[in-house]
PDB file of C-alpha atoms in Angstrom:
ATOM      1  CA  MET D   3       0.000   0.000   0.000  1.00 38.00           C
ATOM      2  CA  GLU D   4       1.366   3.404  -1.003  1.00 51.00           C
ATOM      3  CA  LYS D   5       1.793   5.855   1.858  1.00 74.00           C
ATOM      4  CA  ARG D   6      -0.014   9.110   1.206  1.00 88.00           C
ATOM      5  CA  LEU D   7       1.421  12.561   1.490  1.00 91.00           C
ATOM      6  CA  LYS D   8      -0.738  14.896   3.554  1.00 95.00           C
ATOM      7  CA  PHE D   9      -0.548  18.651   4.027  1.00 96.00           C
ATOM      8  CA  PHE D  10      -1.070  20.619   7.215  1.00 96.00           C
ATOM      9  CA  LYS D  11      -0.781  24.251   8.247  1.00 97.00           C
ATOM     10  CA  ALA D  12       2.216  24.640  10.560  1.00 98.00           C
ATOM     11  CA  SER D  13       1.846  25.796  14.136  1.00 97.00           C
ATOM     12  CA  ILE D  14       4.403  26.971  16.672  1.00 97.00           C
ATOM     13  CA  SER D  15       4.355  23.505  18.246  1.00 97.00           C
ATOM     14  CA  ASP D  16       5.901  22.196  14.984  1.00 97.00           C
ATOM     15  CA  LEU D  17       8.911  24.527  15.175  1.00 97.00           C
ATOM     16  CA  GLU D  18      11.449  22.086  16.616  1.00 97.00           C
ATOM     17  CA  GLU D  19      10.580  19.400  14.059  1.00 97.00           C
ATOM     18  CA  ILE D  20      10.733  21.943  11.201  1.00 98.00           C
ATOM     19  CA  GLN D  21      14.132  23.208  12.310  1.00 98.00           C
ATOM     20  CA  LYS D  22      15.493  19.682  12.655  1.00 97.00           C
ATOM     21  CA  LEU D  23      14.487  18.866   9.060  1.00 97.00           C
ATOM     22  CA  PHE D  24      16.027  22.174   7.897  1.00 97.00           C
ATOM     23  CA  VAL D  25      19.411  21.370   9.480  1.00 97.00           C
ATOM     24  CA  GLN D  26      19.474  17.718   8.377  1.00 96.00           C
ATOM     25  CA  THR D  27      18.625  18.611   4.780  1.00 96.00           C
ATOM     26  CA  ILE D  28      21.269  21.321   4.481  1.00 96.00           C
ATOM     27  CA  LYS D  29      23.919  19.050   6.008  1.00 96.00           C
ATOM     28  CA  ALA D  30      23.023  16.266   3.554  1.00 95.00           C
ATOM     29  CA  ALA D  31      22.447  18.233   0.339  1.00 93.00           C
ATOM     30  CA  GLY D  32      24.571  21.345   0.835  1.00 89.00           C
ATOM     31  CA  PRO D  33      28.068  19.867   0.332  1.00 91.00           C
ATOM     32  CA  ALA D  34      27.395  19.307  -3.372  1.00 92.00           C
ATOM     33  CA  HIS D  35      27.274  23.092  -3.902  1.00 94.00           C
ATOM     34  CA  TYR D  36      28.600  24.865  -0.803  1.00 95.00           C
ATOM     35  CA  ASN D  37      31.747  24.667   1.320  1.00 95.00           C
ATOM     36  CA  PRO D  38      31.709  23.864   5.087  1.00 96.00           C
ATOM     37  CA  ALA D  39      31.839  27.543   6.140  1.00 95.00           C
ATOM     38  CA  GLN D  40      28.874  28.353   3.880  1.00 95.00           C
ATOM     39  CA  ILE D  41      26.901  25.359   5.166  1.00 96.00           C
ATOM     40  CA  ASN D  42      27.580  26.282   8.804  1.00 95.00           C
ATOM     41  CA  THR D  43      26.520  29.869   8.158  1.00 95.00           C
ATOM     42  CA  TRP D  44      23.342  28.732   6.403  1.00 95.00           C
ATOM     43  CA  ILE D  45      22.515  26.333   9.244  1.00 96.00           C
ATOM     44  CA  SER D  46      23.187  29.019  11.873  1.00 95.00           C
ATOM     45  CA  SER D  47      20.017  30.819  10.722  1.00 94.00           C
ATOM     46  CA  VAL D  48      18.118  28.147  12.636  1.00 95.00           C
ATOM     47  CA  LYS D  49      19.065  30.042  15.823  1.00 95.00           C
ATOM     48  CA  ASN D  50      16.947  33.043  14.799  1.00 95.00           C
ATOM     49  CA  THR D  51      13.873  31.690  16.568  1.00 94.00           C
ATOM     50  CA  SER D  52      11.906  34.919  16.217  1.00 96.00           C
ATOM     51  CA  ARG D  53      12.199  34.762  12.397  1.00 96.00           C
ATOM     52  CA  TRP D  54      10.959  31.160  12.377  1.00 97.00           C
ATOM     53  CA  THR D  55       8.133  31.931  14.796  1.00 97.00           C
ATOM     54  CA  GLU D  56       7.015  34.958  12.773  1.00 97.00           C
ATOM     55  CA  ALA D  57       7.127  32.944   9.545  1.00 98.00           C
ATOM     56  CA  ILE D  58       4.897  30.238  11.013  1.00 98.00           C
ATOM     57  CA  LYS D  59       2.468  32.809  12.406  1.00 97.00           C
ATOM     58  CA  ASP D  60       2.378  35.287   9.513  1.00 97.00           C
ATOM     59  CA  GLN D  61       2.957  33.223   6.363  1.00 98.00           C
ATOM     60  CA  TYR D  62       1.074  30.468   4.611  1.00 98.00           C
ATOM     61  CA  PHE D  63       3.358  27.837   6.161  1.00 98.00           C
ATOM     62  CA  LEU D  64       2.642  24.321   4.998  1.00 98.00           C
ATOM     63  CA  LEU D  65       3.948  20.982   6.272  1.00 98.00           C
ATOM     64  CA  SER D  66       3.970  17.746   4.304  1.00 97.00           C
ATOM     65  CA  LYS D  67       3.828  14.501   6.224  1.00 97.00           C
ATOM     66  CA  ILE D  68       3.732  10.818   5.448  1.00 95.00           C
ATOM     67  CA  GLU D  69       1.820   9.239   8.298  1.00 92.00           C
ATOM     68  CA  ASP D  70       3.149  11.255  11.269  1.00 91.00           C
ATOM     69  CA  THR D  71       6.598  11.954   9.824  1.00 95.00           C
ATOM     70  CA  LEU D  72       7.482  15.413   8.559  1.00 97.00           C
ATOM     71  CA  VAL D  73       9.006  15.035   5.092  1.00 97.00           C
ATOM     72  CA  GLY D  74       8.911  18.642   3.877  1.00 98.00           C
ATOM     73  CA  PHE D  75       7.739  22.188   4.427  1.00 98.00           C
ATOM     74  CA  ALA D  76       7.241  25.359   2.442  1.00 98.00           C
ATOM     75  CA  SER D  77       5.981  28.863   3.064  1.00 98.00           C
ATOM     76  CA  LEU D  78       4.489  31.692   1.082  1.00 98.00           C
ATOM     77  CA  LYS D  79       5.172  35.229   2.302  1.00 98.00           C
ATOM     78  CA  GLY D  80       2.859  38.017   1.235  1.00 97.00           C
ATOM     79  CA  GLY D  81       1.019  35.656  -1.078  1.00 96.00           C
ATOM     80  CA  CYS D  82       3.737  35.698  -3.747  1.00 97.00           C
ATOM     81  CA  TYR D  83       7.220  34.997  -2.287  1.00 98.00           C
ATOM     82  CA  ILE D  84       8.419  31.483  -1.460  1.00 98.00           C
ATOM     83  CA  ASP D  85      10.330  32.041   1.760  1.00 98.00           C
ATOM     84  CA  PHE D  86      11.021  28.411   2.706  1.00 98.00           C
ATOM     85  CA  MET D  87      10.954  25.149   0.775  1.00 97.00           C
ATOM     86  CA  TYR D  88      12.743  22.110   2.138  1.00 97.00           C
ATOM     87  CA  VAL D  89      12.276  18.378   1.715  1.00 97.00           C
ATOM     88  CA  HIS D  90      13.961  15.850   3.983  1.00 96.00           C
ATOM     89  CA  TYR D  91      16.993  14.426   2.205  1.00 93.00           C
ATOM     90  CA  LYS D  92      15.679  10.854   2.597  1.00 93.00           C
ATOM     91  CA  HIS D  93      12.661  11.890   0.512  1.00 93.00           C
ATOM     92  CA  PHE D  94      14.357  13.725  -2.374  1.00 91.00           C
ATOM     93  CA  ARG D  95      13.033  13.085  -5.876  1.00 90.00           C
ATOM     94  CA  LYS D  96       9.723  11.624  -4.751  1.00 92.00           C
ATOM     95  CA  GLY D  97       7.546  14.529  -5.911  1.00 93.00           C
ATOM     96  CA  ILE D  98       7.140  16.125  -2.472  1.00 96.00           C
ATOM     97  CA  ALA D  99       8.624  19.506  -3.436  1.00 96.00           C
ATOM     98  CA  LYS D 100       6.521  19.530  -6.603  1.00 97.00           C
ATOM     99  CA  GLN D 101       3.362  18.944  -4.547  1.00 96.00           C
ATOM    100  CA  LEU D 102       4.359  21.608  -2.015  1.00 98.00           C
ATOM    101  CA  LEU D 103       4.946  24.031  -4.880  1.00 98.00           C
ATOM    102  CA  ALA D 104       1.524  23.211  -6.348  1.00 97.00           C
ATOM    103  CA  GLN D 105      -0.090  24.043  -2.994  1.00 97.00           C
ATOM    104  CA  LEU D 106       1.776  27.380  -2.827  1.00 98.00           C
ATOM    105  CA  GLU D 107       0.790  28.220  -6.414  1.00 98.00           C
ATOM    106  CA  LYS D 108      -2.852  27.451  -5.646  1.00 97.00           C
ATOM    107  CA  GLU D 109      -2.740  29.693  -2.562  1.00 97.00           C
ATOM    108  CA  ALA D 110      -1.091  32.531  -4.506  1.00 98.00           C
ATOM    109  CA  LEU D 111      -3.753  32.378  -7.213  1.00 97.00           C
ATOM    110  CA  GLU D 112      -6.547  32.307  -4.626  1.00 97.00           C
ATOM    111  CA  LEU D 113      -5.039  35.493  -3.155  1.00 97.00           C
ATOM    112  CA  GLY D 114      -4.974  37.118  -6.603  1.00 97.00           C
ATOM    113  CA  HIS D 115      -1.233  36.854  -7.285  1.00 97.00           C
ATOM    114  CA  TYR D 116      -0.093  35.783 -10.741  1.00 97.00           C
ATOM    115  CA  GLU D 117       3.621  35.454 -10.164  1.00 97.00           C
ATOM    116  CA  LEU D 118       5.840  33.801  -7.609  1.00 98.00           C
ATOM    117  CA  THR D 119       9.366  34.762  -6.674  1.00 98.00           C
ATOM    118  CA  ALA D 120      11.964  32.978  -4.571  1.00 98.00           C
ATOM    119  CA  ASP D 121      15.625  33.250  -3.681  1.00 98.00           C
ATOM    120  CA  VAL D 122      16.868  29.692  -4.115  1.00 97.00           C
ATOM    121  CA  SER D 123      20.085  27.890  -3.302  1.00 96.00           C
ATOM    122  CA  LYS D 124      22.386  26.314  -5.863  1.00 95.00           C
ATOM    123  CA  THR D 125      21.007  23.013  -4.574  1.00 93.00           C
ATOM    124  CA  ALA D 126      17.404  23.948  -5.441  1.00 95.00           C
ATOM    125  CA  LEU D 127      18.088  25.798  -8.698  1.00 96.00           C
ATOM    126  CA  ALA D 128      17.454  22.856 -11.047  1.00 95.00           C
ATOM    127  CA  PHE D 129      14.156  21.999  -9.309  1.00 96.00           C
ATOM    128  CA  PHE D 130      12.836  25.525  -9.732  1.00 97.00           C
ATOM    129  CA  GLU D 131      13.961  25.714 -13.365  1.00 97.00           C
ATOM    130  CA  LEU D 132      12.253  22.381 -14.119  1.00 97.00           C
ATOM    131  CA  ASN D 133       9.065  23.772 -12.593  1.00 97.00           C
ATOM    132  CA  GLY D 134       8.775  26.865 -14.754  1.00 97.00           C
ATOM    133  CA  PHE D 135      10.846  29.424 -12.853  1.00 98.00           C
ATOM    134  CA  LYS D 136      13.267  31.702 -14.695  1.00 98.00           C
ATOM    135  CA  MET D 137      16.386  33.118 -13.120  1.00 97.00           C
ATOM    136  CA  GLU D 138      16.282  36.882 -12.753  1.00 97.00           C
ATOM    137  CA  LYS D 139      19.660  37.397 -11.093  1.00 97.00           C
ATOM    138  CA  GLU D 140      22.434  35.837  -9.064  1.00 96.00           C
ATOM    139  CA  ASN D 141      22.630  37.102  -5.478  1.00 95.00           C
ATOM    140  CA  GLN D 142      25.911  37.413  -3.597  1.00 95.00           C
ATOM    141  CA  ASN D 143      24.961  37.408   0.097  1.00 93.00           C
ATOM    142  CA  ILE D 144      27.451  38.056   2.887  1.00 93.00           C
ATOM    143  CA  ARG D 145      26.345  36.468   6.164  1.00 90.00           C
ATOM    144  CA  ASN D 146      28.669  36.538   9.172  1.00 90.00           C
ATOM    145  CA  GLY D 147      31.520  37.370   6.804  1.00 93.00           C
ATOM    146  CA  VAL D 148      30.784  34.377   4.537  1.00 95.00           C
ATOM    147  CA  LEU D 149      29.719  34.697   0.897  1.00 94.00           C
ATOM    148  CA  ILE D 150      26.707  32.559  -0.016  1.00 94.00           C
ATOM    149  CA  THR D 151      25.378  32.620  -3.577  1.00 95.00           C
ATOM    150  CA  ASN D 152      21.733  32.094  -4.388  1.00 95.00           C
ATOM    151  CA  TYR D 153      19.393  33.021  -7.229  1.00 97.00           C
ATOM    152  CA  ARG D 154      16.315  35.209  -7.575  1.00 98.00           C
ATOM    153  CA  MET D 155      13.744  33.194  -9.517  1.00 98.00           C
ATOM    154  CA  LYS D 156      10.338  34.148 -10.900  1.00 98.00           C
ATOM    155  CA  LYS D 157       7.417  32.223 -12.317  1.00 98.00           C
ATOM    156  CA  ILE D 158       4.324  33.586 -14.006  1.00 97.00           C
ATOM    157  CA  LEU D 159       1.262  31.639 -12.849  1.00 96.00           C
ATOM    158  CA  GLN D 160      -1.585  30.612 -15.101  1.00 83.00           C
ATOM    159  CA  ASP D 161      -5.134  30.586 -13.762  1.00 65.00           C
TER     160      ASP D 161
END
């Protein structure tokens, strides 16, 4: 029997589980595109609890679970900006990110937005390109003295 992916709105009580998935995924997938200093800097953002709490409270913050196990999460800020999108590394390439993206697109359209933007890692770039996003620019971000490159992406949504 195939296990079904289910979606839930995140709540503050999910924060620890969300952050654990975030760290595990970056540690597993990051080394293909980022050096150890960049990965550690990226992971250190998990300590900014107020940012995470505000995102869960103020954004359309969606969890994906198989049975009771969190396998991914994504959030939509302001109805048109993908702030977070992570899938547990043990569940890569199983269509979870694609289904999360479809949920975010549906929400954006329901709110009257016809484009989505995101700043995506080198790791996620191919996924976004395969799902209709176009690169607008390369971002050079300095965080704690460490340069981390990501990409501003945009997708026009069809009703």
